[in-house]
Every structure is written in C-alpha cells, then in structure tokens.
Short mmCIF file of C-alpha atoms (C1' of nucleotides) in Angstrom, two decimals:
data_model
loop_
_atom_site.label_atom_id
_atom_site.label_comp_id
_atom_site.label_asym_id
_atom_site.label_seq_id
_atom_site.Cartn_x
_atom_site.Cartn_y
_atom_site.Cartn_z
CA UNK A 1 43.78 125.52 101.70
CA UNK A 2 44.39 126.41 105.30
CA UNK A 3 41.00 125.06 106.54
CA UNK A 4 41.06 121.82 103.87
CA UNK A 5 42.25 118.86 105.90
CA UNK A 6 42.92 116.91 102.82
CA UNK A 7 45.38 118.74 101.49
CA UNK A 8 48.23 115.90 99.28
CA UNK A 9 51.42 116.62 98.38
CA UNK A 10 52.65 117.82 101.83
CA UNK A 11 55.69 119.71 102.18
CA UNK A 12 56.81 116.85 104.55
CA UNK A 13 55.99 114.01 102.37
CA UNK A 14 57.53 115.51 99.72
CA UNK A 15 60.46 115.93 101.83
CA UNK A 16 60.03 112.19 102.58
CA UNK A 17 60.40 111.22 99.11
CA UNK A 18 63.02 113.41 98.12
CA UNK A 19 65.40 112.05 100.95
CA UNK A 20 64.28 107.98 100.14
CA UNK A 21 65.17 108.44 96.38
CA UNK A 22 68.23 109.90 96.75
CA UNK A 23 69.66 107.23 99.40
CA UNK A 24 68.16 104.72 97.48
CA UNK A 25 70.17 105.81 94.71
CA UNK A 26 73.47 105.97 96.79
CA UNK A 27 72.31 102.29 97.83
CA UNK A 28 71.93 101.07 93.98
CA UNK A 29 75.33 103.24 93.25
CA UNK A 30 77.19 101.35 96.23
CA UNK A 31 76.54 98.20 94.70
CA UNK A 32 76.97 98.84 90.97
CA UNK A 33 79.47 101.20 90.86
CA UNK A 34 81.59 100.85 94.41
CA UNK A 35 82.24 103.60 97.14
CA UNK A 36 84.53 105.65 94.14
CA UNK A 37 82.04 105.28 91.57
CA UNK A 38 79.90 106.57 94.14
CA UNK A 39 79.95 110.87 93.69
CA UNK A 40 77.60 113.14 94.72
CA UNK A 41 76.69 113.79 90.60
CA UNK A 42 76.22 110.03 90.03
CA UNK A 43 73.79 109.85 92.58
CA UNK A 44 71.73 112.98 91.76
CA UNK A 45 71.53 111.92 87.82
CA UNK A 46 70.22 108.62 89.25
CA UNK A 47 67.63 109.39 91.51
CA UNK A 48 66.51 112.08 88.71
CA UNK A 49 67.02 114.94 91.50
CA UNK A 50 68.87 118.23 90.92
CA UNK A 51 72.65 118.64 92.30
CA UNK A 52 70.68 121.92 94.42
CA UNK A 53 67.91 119.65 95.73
CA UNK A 54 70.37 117.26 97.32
CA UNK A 55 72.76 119.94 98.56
CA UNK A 56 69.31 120.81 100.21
CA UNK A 57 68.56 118.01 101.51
CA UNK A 58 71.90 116.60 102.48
CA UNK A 59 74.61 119.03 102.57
CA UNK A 60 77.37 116.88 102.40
CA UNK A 61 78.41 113.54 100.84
CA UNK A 62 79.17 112.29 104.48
CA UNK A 63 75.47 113.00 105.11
CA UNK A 64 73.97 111.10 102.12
CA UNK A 65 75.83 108.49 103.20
CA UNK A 66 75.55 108.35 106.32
CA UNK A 67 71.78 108.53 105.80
CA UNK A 68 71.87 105.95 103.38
CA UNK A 69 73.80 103.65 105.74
CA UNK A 70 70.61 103.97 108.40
CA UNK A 71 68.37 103.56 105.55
CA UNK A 72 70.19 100.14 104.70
CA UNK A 73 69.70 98.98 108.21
CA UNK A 74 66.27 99.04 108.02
CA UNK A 75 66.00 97.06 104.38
CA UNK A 76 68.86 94.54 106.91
CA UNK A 77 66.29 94.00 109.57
CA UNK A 78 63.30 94.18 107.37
CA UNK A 79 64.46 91.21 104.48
CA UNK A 80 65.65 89.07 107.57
CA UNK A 81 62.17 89.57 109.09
CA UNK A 82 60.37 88.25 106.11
CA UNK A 83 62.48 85.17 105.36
CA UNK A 84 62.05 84.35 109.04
CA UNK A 85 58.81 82.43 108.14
CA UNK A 86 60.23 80.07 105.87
CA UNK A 87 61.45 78.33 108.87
CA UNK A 88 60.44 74.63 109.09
CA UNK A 89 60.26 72.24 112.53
CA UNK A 90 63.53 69.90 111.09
CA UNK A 91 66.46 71.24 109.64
CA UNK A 92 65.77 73.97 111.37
CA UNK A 93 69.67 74.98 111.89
CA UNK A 94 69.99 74.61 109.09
CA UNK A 95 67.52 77.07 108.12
CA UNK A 96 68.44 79.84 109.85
CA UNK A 97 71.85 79.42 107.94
CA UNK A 98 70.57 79.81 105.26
CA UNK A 99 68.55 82.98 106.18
CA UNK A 100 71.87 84.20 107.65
CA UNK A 101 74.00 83.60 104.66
CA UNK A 102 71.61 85.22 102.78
CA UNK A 103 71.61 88.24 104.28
CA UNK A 104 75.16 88.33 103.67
CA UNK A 105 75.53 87.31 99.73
CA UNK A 106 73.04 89.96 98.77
CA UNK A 107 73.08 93.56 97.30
CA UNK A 108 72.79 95.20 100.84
CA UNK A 109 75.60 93.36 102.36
CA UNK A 110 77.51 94.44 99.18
CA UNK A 111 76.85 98.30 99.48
CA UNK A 112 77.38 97.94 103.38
CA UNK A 113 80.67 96.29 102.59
CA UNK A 114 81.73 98.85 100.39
CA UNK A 115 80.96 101.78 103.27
CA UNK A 116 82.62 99.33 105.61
CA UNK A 117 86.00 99.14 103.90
CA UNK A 118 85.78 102.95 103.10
CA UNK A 119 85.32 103.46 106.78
CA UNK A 120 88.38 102.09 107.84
CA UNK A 121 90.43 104.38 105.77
CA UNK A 122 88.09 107.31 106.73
CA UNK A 123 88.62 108.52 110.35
CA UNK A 124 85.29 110.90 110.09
CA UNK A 125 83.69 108.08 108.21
CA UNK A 126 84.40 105.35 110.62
CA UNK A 127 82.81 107.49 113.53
CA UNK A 128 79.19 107.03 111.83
CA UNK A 129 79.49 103.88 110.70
CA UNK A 130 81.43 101.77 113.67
CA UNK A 131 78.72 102.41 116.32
CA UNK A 132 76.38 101.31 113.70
CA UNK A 133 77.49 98.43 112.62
CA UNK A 134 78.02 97.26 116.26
CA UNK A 135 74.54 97.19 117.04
CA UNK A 136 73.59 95.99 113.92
CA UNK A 137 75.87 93.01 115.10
CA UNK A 138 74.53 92.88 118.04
CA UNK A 139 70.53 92.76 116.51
CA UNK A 140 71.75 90.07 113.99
CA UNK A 141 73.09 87.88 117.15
CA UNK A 142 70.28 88.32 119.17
CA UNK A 143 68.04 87.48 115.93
CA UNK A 144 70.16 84.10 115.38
CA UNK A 145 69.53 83.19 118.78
CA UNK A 146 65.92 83.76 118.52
CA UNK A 147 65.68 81.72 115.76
CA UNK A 148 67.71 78.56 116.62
CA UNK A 149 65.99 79.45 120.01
CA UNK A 150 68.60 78.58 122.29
CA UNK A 151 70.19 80.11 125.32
CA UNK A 152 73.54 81.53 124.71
CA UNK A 153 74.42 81.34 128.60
CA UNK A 154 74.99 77.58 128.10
CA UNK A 155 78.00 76.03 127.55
CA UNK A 156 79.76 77.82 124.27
CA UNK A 157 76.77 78.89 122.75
CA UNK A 158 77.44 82.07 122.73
CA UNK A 159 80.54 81.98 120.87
CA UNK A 160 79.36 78.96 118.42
CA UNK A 161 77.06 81.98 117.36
CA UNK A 162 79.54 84.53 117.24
CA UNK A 163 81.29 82.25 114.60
CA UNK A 164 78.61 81.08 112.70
CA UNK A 165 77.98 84.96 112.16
CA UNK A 166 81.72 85.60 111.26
CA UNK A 167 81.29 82.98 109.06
CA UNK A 168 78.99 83.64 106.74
CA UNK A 169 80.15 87.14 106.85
CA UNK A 170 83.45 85.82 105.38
CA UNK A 171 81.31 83.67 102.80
CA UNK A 172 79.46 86.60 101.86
CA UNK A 173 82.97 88.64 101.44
CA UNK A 174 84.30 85.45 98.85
CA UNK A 175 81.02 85.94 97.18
CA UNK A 176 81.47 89.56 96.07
CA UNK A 177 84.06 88.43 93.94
CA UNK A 178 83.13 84.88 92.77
CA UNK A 179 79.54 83.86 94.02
CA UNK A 180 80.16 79.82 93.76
CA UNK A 181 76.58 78.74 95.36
CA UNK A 182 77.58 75.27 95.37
CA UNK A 183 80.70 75.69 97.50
CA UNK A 184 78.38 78.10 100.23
CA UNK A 185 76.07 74.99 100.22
CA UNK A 186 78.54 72.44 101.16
CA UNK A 187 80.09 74.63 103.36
CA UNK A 188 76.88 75.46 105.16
CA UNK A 189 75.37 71.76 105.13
CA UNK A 190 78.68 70.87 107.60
CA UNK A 191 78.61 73.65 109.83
CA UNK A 192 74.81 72.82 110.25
CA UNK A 193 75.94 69.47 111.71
CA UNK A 194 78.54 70.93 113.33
CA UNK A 195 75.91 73.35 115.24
CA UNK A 196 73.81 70.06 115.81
CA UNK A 197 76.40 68.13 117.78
CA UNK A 198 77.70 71.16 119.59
CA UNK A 199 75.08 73.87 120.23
CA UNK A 200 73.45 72.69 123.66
CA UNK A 201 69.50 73.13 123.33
CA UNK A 202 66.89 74.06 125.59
CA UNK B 1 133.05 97.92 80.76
CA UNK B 2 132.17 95.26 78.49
CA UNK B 3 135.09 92.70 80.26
CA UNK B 4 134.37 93.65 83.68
CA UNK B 5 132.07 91.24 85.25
CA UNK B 6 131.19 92.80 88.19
CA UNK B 7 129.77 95.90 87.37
CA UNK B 8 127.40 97.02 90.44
CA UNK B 9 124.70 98.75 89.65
CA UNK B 10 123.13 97.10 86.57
CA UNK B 11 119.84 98.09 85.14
CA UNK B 12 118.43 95.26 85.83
CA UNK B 13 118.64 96.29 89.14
CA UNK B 14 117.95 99.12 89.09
CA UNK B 15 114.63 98.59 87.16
CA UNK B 16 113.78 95.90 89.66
CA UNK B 17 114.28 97.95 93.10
CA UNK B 18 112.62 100.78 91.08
CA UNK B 19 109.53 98.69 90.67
CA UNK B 20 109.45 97.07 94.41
CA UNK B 21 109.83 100.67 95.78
CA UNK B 22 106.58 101.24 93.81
CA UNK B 23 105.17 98.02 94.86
CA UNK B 24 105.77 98.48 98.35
CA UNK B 25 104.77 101.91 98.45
CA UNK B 26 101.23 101.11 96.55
CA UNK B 27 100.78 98.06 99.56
CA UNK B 28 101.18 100.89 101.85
CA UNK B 29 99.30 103.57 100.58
CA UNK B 30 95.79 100.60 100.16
CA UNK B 31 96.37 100.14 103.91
CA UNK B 32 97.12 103.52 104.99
CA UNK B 33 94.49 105.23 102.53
CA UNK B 34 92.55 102.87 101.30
CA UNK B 35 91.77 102.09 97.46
CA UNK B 36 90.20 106.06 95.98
CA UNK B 37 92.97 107.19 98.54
CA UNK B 38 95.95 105.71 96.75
CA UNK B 39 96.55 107.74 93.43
CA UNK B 40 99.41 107.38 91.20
CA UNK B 41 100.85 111.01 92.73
CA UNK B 42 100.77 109.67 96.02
CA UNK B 43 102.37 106.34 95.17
CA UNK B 44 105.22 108.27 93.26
CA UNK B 45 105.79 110.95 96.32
CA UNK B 46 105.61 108.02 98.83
CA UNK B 47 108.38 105.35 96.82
CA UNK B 48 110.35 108.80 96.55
CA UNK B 49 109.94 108.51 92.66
CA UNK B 50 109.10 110.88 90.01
CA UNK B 51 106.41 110.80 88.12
CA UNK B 52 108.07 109.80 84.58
CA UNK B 53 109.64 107.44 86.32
CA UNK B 54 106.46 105.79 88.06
CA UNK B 55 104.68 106.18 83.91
CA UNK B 56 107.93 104.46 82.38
CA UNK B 57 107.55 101.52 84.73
CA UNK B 58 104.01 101.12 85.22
CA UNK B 59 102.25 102.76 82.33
CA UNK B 60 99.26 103.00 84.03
CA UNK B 61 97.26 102.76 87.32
CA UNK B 62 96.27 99.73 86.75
CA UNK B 63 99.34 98.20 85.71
CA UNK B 64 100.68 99.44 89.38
CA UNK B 65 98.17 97.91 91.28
CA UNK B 66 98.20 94.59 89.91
CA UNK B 67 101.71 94.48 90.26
CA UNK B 68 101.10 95.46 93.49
CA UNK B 69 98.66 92.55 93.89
CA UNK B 70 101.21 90.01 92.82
CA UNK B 71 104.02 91.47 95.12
CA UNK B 72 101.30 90.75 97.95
CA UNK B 73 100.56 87.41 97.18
CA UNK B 74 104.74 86.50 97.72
CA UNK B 75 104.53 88.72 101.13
CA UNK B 76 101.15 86.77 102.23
CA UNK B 77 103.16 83.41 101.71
CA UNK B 78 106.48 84.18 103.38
CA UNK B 79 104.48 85.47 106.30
CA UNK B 80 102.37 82.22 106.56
CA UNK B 81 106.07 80.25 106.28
CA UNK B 82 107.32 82.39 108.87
CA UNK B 83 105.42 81.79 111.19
CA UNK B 84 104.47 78.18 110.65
CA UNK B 85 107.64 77.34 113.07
CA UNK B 86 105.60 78.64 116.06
CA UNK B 87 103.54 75.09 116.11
CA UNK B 88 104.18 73.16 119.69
CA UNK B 89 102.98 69.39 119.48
CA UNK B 90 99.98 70.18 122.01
CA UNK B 91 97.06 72.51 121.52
CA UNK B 92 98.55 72.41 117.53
CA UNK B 93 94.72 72.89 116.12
CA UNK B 94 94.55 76.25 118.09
CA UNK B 95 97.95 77.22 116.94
CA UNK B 96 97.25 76.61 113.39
CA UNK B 97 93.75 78.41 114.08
CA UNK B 98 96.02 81.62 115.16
CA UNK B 99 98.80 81.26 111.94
CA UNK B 100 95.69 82.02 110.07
CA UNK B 101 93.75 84.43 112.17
CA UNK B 102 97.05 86.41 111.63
CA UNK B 103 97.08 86.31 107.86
CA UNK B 104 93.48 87.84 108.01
CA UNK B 105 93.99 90.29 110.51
CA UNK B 106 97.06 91.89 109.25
CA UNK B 107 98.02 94.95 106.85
CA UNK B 108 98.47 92.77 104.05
CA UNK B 109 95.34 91.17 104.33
CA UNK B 110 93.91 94.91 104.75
CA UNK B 111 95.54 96.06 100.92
CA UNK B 112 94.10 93.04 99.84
CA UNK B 113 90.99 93.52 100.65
CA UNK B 114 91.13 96.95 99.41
CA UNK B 115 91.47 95.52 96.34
CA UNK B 116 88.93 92.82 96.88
CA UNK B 117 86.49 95.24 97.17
CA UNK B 118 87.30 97.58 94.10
CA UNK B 119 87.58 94.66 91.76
CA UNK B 120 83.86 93.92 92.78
CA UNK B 121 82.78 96.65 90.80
CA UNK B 122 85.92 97.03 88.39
CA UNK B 123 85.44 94.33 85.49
CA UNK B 124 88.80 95.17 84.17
CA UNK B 125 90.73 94.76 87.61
CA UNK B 126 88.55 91.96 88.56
CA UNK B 127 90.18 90.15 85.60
CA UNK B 128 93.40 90.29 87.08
CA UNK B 129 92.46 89.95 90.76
CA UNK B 130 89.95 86.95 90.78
CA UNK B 131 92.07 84.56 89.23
CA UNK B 132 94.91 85.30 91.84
CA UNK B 133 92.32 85.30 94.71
CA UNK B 134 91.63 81.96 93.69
CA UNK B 135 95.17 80.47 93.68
CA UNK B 136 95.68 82.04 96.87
CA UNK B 137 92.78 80.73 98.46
CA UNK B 138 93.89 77.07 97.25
CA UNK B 139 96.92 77.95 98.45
CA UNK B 140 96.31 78.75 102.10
CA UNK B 141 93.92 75.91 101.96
CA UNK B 142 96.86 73.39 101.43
CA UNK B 143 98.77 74.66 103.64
CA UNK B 144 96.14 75.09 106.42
CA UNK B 145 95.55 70.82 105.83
CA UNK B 146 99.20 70.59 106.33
CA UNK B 147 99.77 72.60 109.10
CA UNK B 148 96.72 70.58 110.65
CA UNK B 149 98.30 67.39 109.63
CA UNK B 150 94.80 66.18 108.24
CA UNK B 151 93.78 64.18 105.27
CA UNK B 152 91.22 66.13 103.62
CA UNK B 153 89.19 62.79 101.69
CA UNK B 154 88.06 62.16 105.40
CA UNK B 155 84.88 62.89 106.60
CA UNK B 156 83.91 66.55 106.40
CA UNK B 157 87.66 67.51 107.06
CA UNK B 158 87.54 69.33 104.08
CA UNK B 159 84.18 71.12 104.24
CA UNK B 160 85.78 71.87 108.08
CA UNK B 161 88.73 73.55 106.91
CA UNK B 162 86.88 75.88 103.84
CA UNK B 163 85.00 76.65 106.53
CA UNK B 164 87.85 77.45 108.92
CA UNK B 165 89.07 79.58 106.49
CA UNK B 166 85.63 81.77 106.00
CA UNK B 167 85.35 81.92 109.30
CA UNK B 168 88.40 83.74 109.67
CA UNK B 169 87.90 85.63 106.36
CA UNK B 170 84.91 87.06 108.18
CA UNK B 171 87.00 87.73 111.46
CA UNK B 172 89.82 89.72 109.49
CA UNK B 173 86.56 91.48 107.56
CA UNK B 174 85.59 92.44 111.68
CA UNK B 175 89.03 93.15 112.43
CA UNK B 176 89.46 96.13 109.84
CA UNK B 177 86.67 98.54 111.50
CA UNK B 178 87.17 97.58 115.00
CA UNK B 179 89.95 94.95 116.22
CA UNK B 180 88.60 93.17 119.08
CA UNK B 181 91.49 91.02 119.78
CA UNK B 182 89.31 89.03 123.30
CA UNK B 183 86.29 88.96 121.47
CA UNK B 184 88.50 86.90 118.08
CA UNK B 185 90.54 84.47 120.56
CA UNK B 186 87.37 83.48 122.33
CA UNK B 187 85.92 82.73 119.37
CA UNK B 188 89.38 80.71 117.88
CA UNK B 189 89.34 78.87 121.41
CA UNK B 190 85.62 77.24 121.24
CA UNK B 191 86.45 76.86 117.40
CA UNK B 192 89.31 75.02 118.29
CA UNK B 193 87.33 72.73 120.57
CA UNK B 194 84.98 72.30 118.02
CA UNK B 195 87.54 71.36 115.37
CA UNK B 196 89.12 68.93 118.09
CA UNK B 197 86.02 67.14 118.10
CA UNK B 198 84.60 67.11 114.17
CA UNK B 199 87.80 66.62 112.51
CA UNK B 200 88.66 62.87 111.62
CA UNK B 201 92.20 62.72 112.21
CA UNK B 202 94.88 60.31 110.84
"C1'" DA C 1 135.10 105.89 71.56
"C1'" DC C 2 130.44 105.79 69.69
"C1'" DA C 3 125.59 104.96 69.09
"C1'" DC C 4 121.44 103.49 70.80
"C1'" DA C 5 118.17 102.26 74.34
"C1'" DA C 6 116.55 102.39 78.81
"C1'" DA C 7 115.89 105.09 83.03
"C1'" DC C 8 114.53 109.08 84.95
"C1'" DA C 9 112.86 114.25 86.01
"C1'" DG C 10 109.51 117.74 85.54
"C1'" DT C 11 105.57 119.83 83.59
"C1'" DC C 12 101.03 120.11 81.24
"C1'" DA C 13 96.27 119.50 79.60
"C1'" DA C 14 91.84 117.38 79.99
"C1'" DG C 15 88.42 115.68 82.86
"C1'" DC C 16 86.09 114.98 87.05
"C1'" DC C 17 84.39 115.77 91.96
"C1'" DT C 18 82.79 118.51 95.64
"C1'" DG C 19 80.44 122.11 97.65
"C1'" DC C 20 78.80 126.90 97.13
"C1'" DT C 21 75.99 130.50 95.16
"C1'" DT C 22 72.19 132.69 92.80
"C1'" DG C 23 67.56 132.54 91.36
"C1'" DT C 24 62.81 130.40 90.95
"C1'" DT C 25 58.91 127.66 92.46
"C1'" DT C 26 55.96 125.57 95.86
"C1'" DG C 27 53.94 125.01 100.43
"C1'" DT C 28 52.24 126.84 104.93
"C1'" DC C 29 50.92 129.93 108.51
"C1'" DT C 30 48.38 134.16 109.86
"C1'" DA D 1 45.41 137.40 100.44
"C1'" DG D 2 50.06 138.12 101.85
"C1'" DA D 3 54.47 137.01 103.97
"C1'" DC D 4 57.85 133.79 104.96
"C1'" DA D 5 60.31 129.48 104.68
"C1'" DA D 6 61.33 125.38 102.53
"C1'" DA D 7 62.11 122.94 98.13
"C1'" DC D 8 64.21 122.90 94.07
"C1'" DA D 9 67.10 124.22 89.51
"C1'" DA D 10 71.36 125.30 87.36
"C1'" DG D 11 75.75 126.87 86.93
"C1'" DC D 12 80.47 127.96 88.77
"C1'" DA D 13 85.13 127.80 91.13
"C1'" DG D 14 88.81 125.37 93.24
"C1'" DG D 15 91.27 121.31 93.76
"C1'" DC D 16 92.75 116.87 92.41
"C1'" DT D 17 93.89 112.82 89.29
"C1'" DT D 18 95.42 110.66 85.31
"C1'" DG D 19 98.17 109.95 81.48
"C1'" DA D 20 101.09 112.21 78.08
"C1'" DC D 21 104.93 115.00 76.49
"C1'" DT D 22 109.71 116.96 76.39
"C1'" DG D 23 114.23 116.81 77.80
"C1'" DT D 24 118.31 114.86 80.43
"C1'" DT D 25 121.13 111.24 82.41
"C1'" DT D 26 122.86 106.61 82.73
"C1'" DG D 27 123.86 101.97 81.02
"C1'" DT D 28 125.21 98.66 77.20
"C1'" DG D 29 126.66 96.59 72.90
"C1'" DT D 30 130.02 97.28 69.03
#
DNA sequence: ACACAAACAGTCAAGCCTGCTTGTTTGTCT
DNA sequence: AGACAAACAAGCAGGCTTGACTGTTTGTGT
C-alpha cells in the first residue's frame, strides 16, 4: 500500500524489464535475422510483448533501435571488461589481441555491424548511430592502450593502435561470412610480433 | 535478313545491354539505398526498364542481385588494373598500400558490402556470395604480392599481406559511416613504415 | 512470306510492415 | 477509498514489395 515500503513489482521496474526484453530481442533479431529481418512484429513476438506495449514503450522503430544500439554498448564495454583478466605477464600483446579480436568476431559486433551498414544508407539513422560509434572507438582505443599499457605520445604508437583496431575490425567483417579461426590466428600471431618490434614501451 | 551479315541490333545485344542496365542500376541502388532499400521496382524505374522486362531477364530478386554481384567482381578488377599504373619506383609499398585503400573505400566496395552483410543472415544468397568473396579475396591477394613485388614463402610476408588486406577491409568498413580521409593516410603512412621494415624482400 | 520464339509493357493479387487507435488492466498518489 | 496516469492488449488502415499474368512488338530460321 501507500505506507508499505516493500511494495515489488514497481511500476518502474516493470518498466525496466519491459524496455531490456524488447531490445534484447532487437539484439538477438539483428544477429539472426539481419537489419530487414528485423520488423517491429518480429521483435514483439520474440520478446513475448504485445505490438501496443512496445508502441508504448518505444514509439518508433528508430527508437527501439536506437535504444538497443546503447544497450549493445554496454554488453561492448562490459564482455571486454571481463576478459580483461585473462591477461598474463608474457605474451601479453598478444593477449590483448586476442581480447580485441574477440570483441569483434562475436554476436554483438554482428548486430552492431548490421545497424552500422543500415546507417550509412539511413540519413536519420546515421545521426544516432555515428556519434556513437565514435566514442565507442574512442573507449575501445583508450582500453587497448590501457592494456598493452603504453603511451601513445611516443613515436607511432598511436597510429600502430589505430591499425591494430582497424584490423581486427576488418577480421571480424571476413568472419561474418566465413569464420576461418585458423586464418585469424595466424594472422594475429604476426601482427603480435609486428607490435613487439615496433610499439615503443614504457 | 537471313544473308545480311551485319544486321545491327541483334538480340543478343539487346538481351545483354538489357541485363547490364539492370546490373548497373542494382550496383547503384546497394550504394545509394542500401540492401532493404533496393527493390526490384526501384531497380526497374532506375535502368529505365519495365517491369516484365526486369521478370523476363531476371526471374527473381535474387537472380538480379547475384548477377549484380558478378558484374561487381569484373568492375572491382578493372579498377585495381587501372590504377596499378600509378606505382613510382620509390615509396612503391605506400603506393600499393593506397591502390588498395581505394578498392575498400569506394562505391563498389560499398554494394559489396551491402551484400556482405545480407548474405550473413541469407543462407540462400550466402550460397552464391561466399564462394565469390573467396575468389576475390585470393584474387586481390595475388595481385597485392605482385604489386609489392614480394615472394610470399618468405618469412611472414604472407601473414603481412592477409593482414594488409584486413587492415584495410576494416578501414573501408570505417570509411562507409564516416570517411576520415587524414585519419586513413596516417594510418597507411606508419603501416607503410612498418611493412618497410617486416617484409623480407627479394 | 511465314511461323515461332524471345523481348518487352503494363497491371494485378497476395502478403507483409509500420504506426495508430480503441479499450482494459495495473500501479501510485492523495 | 478514489482519481489519475502509466502499462498493456488487440486489431486496423495505408503503403509497399514481390512475383505472376496477359497482351504486344521485335527478331530469326525456313
């Protein structure tokens, strides 16, 4: 009641839940079934939520999306936090390519890759999702300097980083069509040495 | 008439500037609109063709695109030739670097990776597109050891140059939601270096 | 000349997507 | 306890896309 303090299913919380499901959903659709496969009905039948309780909640397939987008940053920042343990003393470069890569041959990258090639198409579209995706870029770079701790004001550091990140962003791009693990490997194992001889450490 | 040899306009060719029209047109329309923005009635209205005439020609969507897809692969090789000219003696690694920067960061690459993308989550497209994506990925990798003048048994050469070509996979993949022309040739130049150094040449 | 096939034009039906609208339930504040 | 707002359900209308269908023109072999 009014004076019960304990009072569950809030109005907010419910609210809470609604919105997660249904970008969650428009995640899982992204990946499965593409940014055309994607409607508004697909993604109501899968999170189990009525076409009028999304239309409530976001009125607009822009605004799912949108939404979702923000939502996938978080899973982005949160998966490359946890894997950042794994790091060992040696091989450390090497490590951190790894984490990188990862991030970009998995199910996120996949569904952000599918609102990033809708967005160039999509004037309105792009507008939400540019900005974005620059500061992402610019939170992933300043991550893969943390972890190779180095200082990108020496020598080309800075851009060595820049390319290892445009790298596996185009290794992640191959894999969406052909995932060959083996190839990423090899590929990865010489730009780690590559990194070694030319990165300037601290 | 039967005798006269040189009757003009044959069907032959008529059928075959019919279907480039359509070709073209489709290339267009993935660059201009993007993959759900290119439909069959705007590929017709853009090649200035009727609709019967699109449906006798290419019977279905599908059939279109991957037409479409082959056409692209001829224009994505004549480009590379064209331009493969441009090569002075000196600074040649950062030339070649540039020859194919430009094949990711152009309009063709753009329909292509239109494409790319929907054949991720289109098994029947995928069928056609994967295979092609392949040969074109040996392809360019030839030609990128030629252009370098490199013998790819050597050393890492050939680990260098697949990942040469991610690397600018992932800078075309940049390119298509924001082109930041400085921020790409900074990158190509301390590549360049790097490649200058690593590569084992003959 | 004649017959047949290919090329082409125009229209139609079925299905789907998006967003709106109406009506009901649930939560919250006084 | 009552009033009000938010949350939710379900169906509907308009527009678009795809592939098919019917009819006409043009080319080619005999």
């Amino acid at each position: 009641m009014t004076t019960e303090a304990a009072v569950r299913a809030t109005q907010g919380e419910r609210t809470r839940a609604m919105r997660l499901r249904l970008m969650e959903a428009t995640v899982d659709s992204l990946v499965e079934l593409g940014w055309s496969g994607t409607t508004t009905t697909v993604v109501s039948r899968r999170a189990g939520v009525s076409r009028g309780a999304q239309l409530h909640h976001f009125p607009s397939k822009q605004a799912l999306v949108v939404a979702a987008v923000e939502h996938l940053t978080d899973r982005r920042r949160d998966d490359m936090r946890r894997h950042a343990d794994r790091l060992t003393g040696d091989h450390r470069i090497r490590g951190v390519l790894d984490i990188l890569a990862d991030q970009f041959v998995s199910p996120v990258f996949f569904a952000a890759l599918e609102l990033w090639v809708a967005a160039r198409t999509d004037a309105e579209l792009r507008e939400s999702v540019a900005p974005l995706e620059r500061r992402i870029g610019r939170e992933t770079h300043a991550y893969a300097l943390e972890l190779l701790g180095i200082d990108e004001t020496k020598g080309d550091n800075r851009q060595l980083v820049q390319a290892t990140l445009d790298l596996v962003r185009g290794l992640g791009l191959a894999a969406s069509l052909t995932d060959d693990a083996r190839r990423r490997a090899t590929v990865l194992d010489s730009w780690a040495t590559v990194l070694e001889h030319e990165l300037e450490m601290s």
